[in-house]
Amino acid sequence: MVETQNFSELKFPKRIPVYYALLFAVTILNALLTLEFFKIISFSEIFSTFIKPVPLLVALLMASLLTVFYKISIKKIKAYDGSSESAKKVNKTIKILELVTIAIAVLNGPFLGFLILNLQRKRN
């Protein structure tokens, strides 16, 4: 029988949260570069849109919610104690983390592009 280790003391590599954040940043950057590449909107217009209070607050709120969601998920994963009931809870947590992460990352880029275009249209 394999001895189980204490998962509450498990240290995740420091680069994992960086990769998690980059997952969202890359989709945003891709949307912005695509809009600029096809000359739909310029970088100066994108910048002027995002220095306004509402888009800035929305971005901060989303970043905060994703950070809290990630930390809660990691805390639940570290709560694994070796029992089958705990394994079910951890597997469910991982499944939810994967689903939410993929859904937000996939929807993030197109949503951002649509938001910028609508904000620009209202301005013009």
PDB file of C-alpha atoms in Angstrom:
ATOM      1  CA  MET A   1       0.000   0.000   0.000  1.00  0.00           C
ATOM      2  CA  VAL A   2       1.327   3.439  -0.920  1.00  0.00           C
ATOM      3  CA  GLU A   3       1.582   5.908   1.916  1.00  0.00           C
ATOM      4  CA  THR A   4      -0.387   9.090   1.239  1.00  0.00           C
ATOM      5  CA  GLN A   5       1.274  12.410   1.838  1.00  0.00           C
ATOM      6  CA  ASN A   6      -0.273  15.373   3.630  1.00  0.00           C
ATOM      7  CA  PHE A   7      -1.761  17.486   0.834  1.00  0.00           C
ATOM      8  CA  SER A   8      -2.272  20.518   3.076  1.00  0.00           C
ATOM      9  CA  GLU A   9       1.519  20.906   3.078  1.00  0.00           C
ATOM     10  CA  LEU A  10       1.743  20.457  -0.692  1.00  0.00           C
ATOM     11  CA  LYS A  11       3.455  23.373  -2.397  1.00  0.00           C
ATOM     12  CA  PHE A  12       2.324  24.180  -5.913  1.00  0.00           C
ATOM     13  CA  PRO A  13       5.045  25.628  -8.152  1.00  0.00           C
ATOM     14  CA  LYS A  14       5.004  29.430  -8.158  1.00  0.00           C
ATOM     15  CA  ARG A  15       4.728  29.483 -11.937  1.00  0.00           C
ATOM     16  CA  ILE A  16       1.256  27.848 -11.934  1.00  0.00           C
ATOM     17  CA  PRO A  17      -0.630  31.050 -10.971  1.00  0.00           C
ATOM     18  CA  VAL A  18       1.427  32.896 -13.601  1.00  0.00           C
ATOM     19  CA  TYR A  19       0.358  30.389 -16.264  1.00  0.00           C
ATOM     20  CA  TYR A  20      -3.220  30.676 -15.029  1.00  0.00           C
ATOM     21  CA  ALA A  21      -3.140  34.474 -15.395  1.00  0.00           C
ATOM     22  CA  LEU A  22      -1.451  34.244 -18.801  1.00  0.00           C
ATOM     23  CA  LEU A  23      -4.256  32.029 -20.034  1.00  0.00           C
ATOM     24  CA  PHE A  24      -6.598  35.007 -19.757  1.00  0.00           C
ATOM     25  CA  ALA A  25      -4.071  37.652 -20.769  1.00  0.00           C
ATOM     26  CA  VAL A  26      -3.237  35.879 -24.035  1.00  0.00           C
ATOM     27  CA  THR A  27      -6.882  35.786 -25.149  1.00  0.00           C
ATOM     28  CA  ILE A  28      -7.245  39.489 -24.375  1.00  0.00           C
ATOM     29  CA  LEU A  29      -4.031  40.341 -26.203  1.00  0.00           C
ATOM     30  CA  ASN A  30      -5.093  38.199 -29.157  1.00  0.00           C
ATOM     31  CA  ALA A  31      -8.426  40.033 -29.434  1.00  0.00           C
ATOM     32  CA  LEU A  32      -6.759  43.436 -29.243  1.00  0.00           C
ATOM     33  CA  LEU A  33      -4.075  42.542 -31.792  1.00  0.00           C
ATOM     34  CA  THR A  34      -6.703  41.137 -34.148  1.00  0.00           C
ATOM     35  CA  LEU A  35      -8.745  44.338 -33.940  1.00  0.00           C
ATOM     36  CA  GLU A  36      -5.635  46.398 -34.635  1.00  0.00           C
ATOM     37  CA  PHE A  37      -4.334  44.099 -37.384  1.00  0.00           C
ATOM     38  CA  PHE A  38      -7.551  44.356 -39.385  1.00  0.00           C
ATOM     39  CA  LYS A  39      -7.594  48.139 -38.815  1.00  0.00           C
ATOM     40  CA  ILE A  40     -10.927  47.928 -37.022  1.00  0.00           C
ATOM     41  CA  ILE A  41      -9.645  50.009 -34.142  1.00  0.00           C
ATOM     42  CA  SER A  42      -6.267  51.553 -33.270  1.00  0.00           C
ATOM     43  CA  PHE A  43      -4.192  51.020 -30.154  1.00  0.00           C
ATOM     44  CA  SER A  44      -4.760  54.638 -29.131  1.00  0.00           C
ATOM     45  CA  GLU A  45      -8.531  54.083 -29.271  1.00  0.00           C
ATOM     46  CA  ILE A  46      -8.210  50.870 -27.263  1.00  0.00           C
ATOM     47  CA  PHE A  47      -6.082  52.657 -24.682  1.00  0.00           C
ATOM     48  CA  SER A  48      -8.479  55.605 -24.459  1.00  0.00           C
ATOM     49  CA  THR A  49     -11.351  53.160 -23.929  1.00  0.00           C
ATOM     50  CA  PHE A  50      -9.635  51.342 -21.074  1.00  0.00           C
ATOM     51  CA  ILE A  51      -8.453  54.347 -19.102  1.00  0.00           C
ATOM     52  CA  LYS A  52     -12.064  55.228 -18.341  1.00  0.00           C
ATOM     53  CA  PRO A  53     -13.369  54.269 -14.895  1.00  0.00           C
ATOM     54  CA  VAL A  54     -15.991  51.677 -15.871  1.00  0.00           C
ATOM     55  CA  PRO A  55     -13.805  49.414 -18.079  1.00  0.00           C
ATOM     56  CA  LEU A  56     -10.977  49.731 -15.559  1.00  0.00           C
ATOM     57  CA  LEU A  57     -13.252  48.722 -12.674  1.00  0.00           C
ATOM     58  CA  VAL A  58     -14.680  45.808 -14.666  1.00  0.00           C
ATOM     59  CA  ALA A  59     -11.155  44.570 -15.451  1.00  0.00           C
ATOM     60  CA  LEU A  60     -10.121  44.858 -11.790  1.00  0.00           C
ATOM     61  CA  LEU A  61     -13.294  43.114 -10.651  1.00  0.00           C
ATOM     62  CA  MET A  62     -12.767  40.238 -13.097  1.00  0.00           C
ATOM     63  CA  ALA A  63      -9.115  39.856 -12.096  1.00  0.00           C
ATOM     64  CA  SER A  64     -10.108  39.862  -8.418  1.00  0.00           C
ATOM     65  CA  LEU A  65     -12.863  37.292  -8.914  1.00  0.00           C
ATOM     66  CA  LEU A  66     -10.561  34.979 -10.885  1.00  0.00           C
ATOM     67  CA  THR A  67      -7.870  35.284  -8.220  1.00  0.00           C
ATOM     68  CA  VAL A  68     -10.318  34.469  -5.419  1.00  0.00           C
ATOM     69  CA  PHE A  69     -11.784  31.567  -7.427  1.00  0.00           C
ATOM     70  CA  TYR A  70      -8.291  30.166  -8.059  1.00  0.00           C
ATOM     71  CA  LYS A  71      -7.246  30.463  -4.391  1.00  0.00           C
ATOM     72  CA  ILE A  72     -10.458  28.828  -3.152  1.00  0.00           C
ATOM     73  CA  SER A  73     -10.007  25.972  -5.633  1.00  0.00           C
ATOM     74  CA  ILE A  74      -6.376  25.407  -4.587  1.00  0.00           C
ATOM     75  CA  LYS A  75      -7.402  25.453  -0.914  1.00  0.00           C
ATOM     76  CA  LYS A  76     -10.029  22.769  -1.606  1.00  0.00           C
ATOM     77  CA  ILE A  77      -7.477  20.669  -3.506  1.00  0.00           C
ATOM     78  CA  LYS A  78      -5.009  20.921  -0.631  1.00  0.00           C
ATOM     79  CA  ALA A  79      -7.758  19.738   1.762  1.00  0.00           C
ATOM     80  CA  TYR A  80      -7.493  16.222   0.307  1.00  0.00           C
ATOM     81  CA  ASP A  81      -7.000  13.756   3.158  1.00  0.00           C
ATOM     82  CA  GLY A  82      -6.760  10.436   1.314  1.00  0.00           C
ATOM     83  CA  SER A  83     -10.350   9.293   1.827  1.00  0.00           C
ATOM     84  CA  SER A  84     -12.612   8.396  -1.080  1.00  0.00           C
ATOM     85  CA  GLU A  85     -15.088  11.132  -0.074  1.00  0.00           C
ATOM     86  CA  SER A  86     -12.299  13.696  -0.109  1.00  0.00           C
ATOM     87  CA  ALA A  87     -11.139  12.388  -3.492  1.00  0.00           C
ATOM     88  CA  LYS A  88     -14.644  12.922  -4.900  1.00  0.00           C
ATOM     89  CA  LYS A  89     -14.675  16.520  -3.602  1.00  0.00           C
ATOM     90  CA  VAL A  90     -11.225  17.257  -5.018  1.00  0.00           C
ATOM     91  CA  ASN A  91     -12.117  15.746  -8.393  1.00  0.00           C
ATOM     92  CA  LYS A  92     -15.295  17.837  -8.511  1.00  0.00           C
ATOM     93  CA  THR A  93     -13.295  20.962  -7.620  1.00  0.00           C
ATOM     94  CA  ILE A  94     -10.749  20.246 -10.361  1.00  0.00           C
ATOM     95  CA  LYS A  95     -13.509  19.618 -12.897  1.00  0.00           C
ATOM     96  CA  ILE A  96     -15.191  22.940 -12.019  1.00  0.00           C
ATOM     97  CA  LEU A  97     -11.847  24.784 -12.102  1.00  0.00           C
ATOM     98  CA  GLU A  98     -11.100  23.386 -15.562  1.00  0.00           C
ATOM     99  CA  LEU A  99     -14.570  24.131 -16.913  1.00  0.00           C
ATOM    100  CA  VAL A 100     -14.705  27.701 -15.599  1.00  0.00           C
ATOM    101  CA  THR A 101     -11.153  28.437 -16.720  1.00  0.00           C
ATOM    102  CA  ILE A 102     -11.691  27.154 -20.250  1.00  0.00           C
ATOM    103  CA  ALA A 103     -15.087  28.853 -20.603  1.00  0.00           C
ATOM    104  CA  ILE A 104     -13.808  32.229 -19.432  1.00  0.00           C
ATOM    105  CA  ALA A 105     -10.643  32.021 -21.523  1.00  0.00           C
ATOM    106  CA  VAL A 106     -12.572  31.115 -24.674  1.00  0.00           C
ATOM    107  CA  LEU A 107     -15.251  33.774 -24.155  1.00  0.00           C
ATOM    108  CA  ASN A 108     -12.852  36.449 -22.907  1.00  0.00           C
ATOM    109  CA  GLY A 109     -11.291  37.446 -26.228  1.00  0.00           C
ATOM    110  CA  PRO A 110     -14.432  37.761 -28.358  1.00  0.00           C
ATOM    111  CA  PHE A 111     -16.294  39.460 -25.505  1.00  0.00           C
ATOM    112  CA  LEU A 112     -13.518  42.001 -25.119  1.00  0.00           C
ATOM    113  CA  GLY A 113     -13.452  42.768 -28.834  1.00  0.00           C
ATOM    114  CA  PHE A 114     -17.241  43.161 -28.902  1.00  0.00           C
ATOM    115  CA  LEU A 115     -17.110  45.424 -25.838  1.00  0.00           C
ATOM    116  CA  ILE A 116     -14.454  47.690 -27.336  1.00  0.00           C
ATOM    117  CA  LEU A 117     -16.283  47.981 -30.641  1.00  0.00           C
ATOM    118  CA  ASN A 118     -19.555  48.880 -28.921  1.00  0.00           C
ATOM    119  CA  LEU A 119     -17.866  51.449 -26.688  1.00  0.00           C
ATOM    120  CA  GLN A 120     -16.229  53.022 -29.744  1.00  0.00           C
ATOM    121  CA  ARG A 121     -19.493  53.097 -31.702  1.00  0.00           C
ATOM    122  CA  LYS A 122     -21.243  54.879 -28.838  1.00  0.00           C
ATOM    123  CA  ARG A 123     -18.462  57.460 -28.747  1.00  0.00           C
ATOM    124  CA  ASN A 124     -18.687  58.205 -32.493  1.00  0.00           C
TER     125      ASN A 124
END
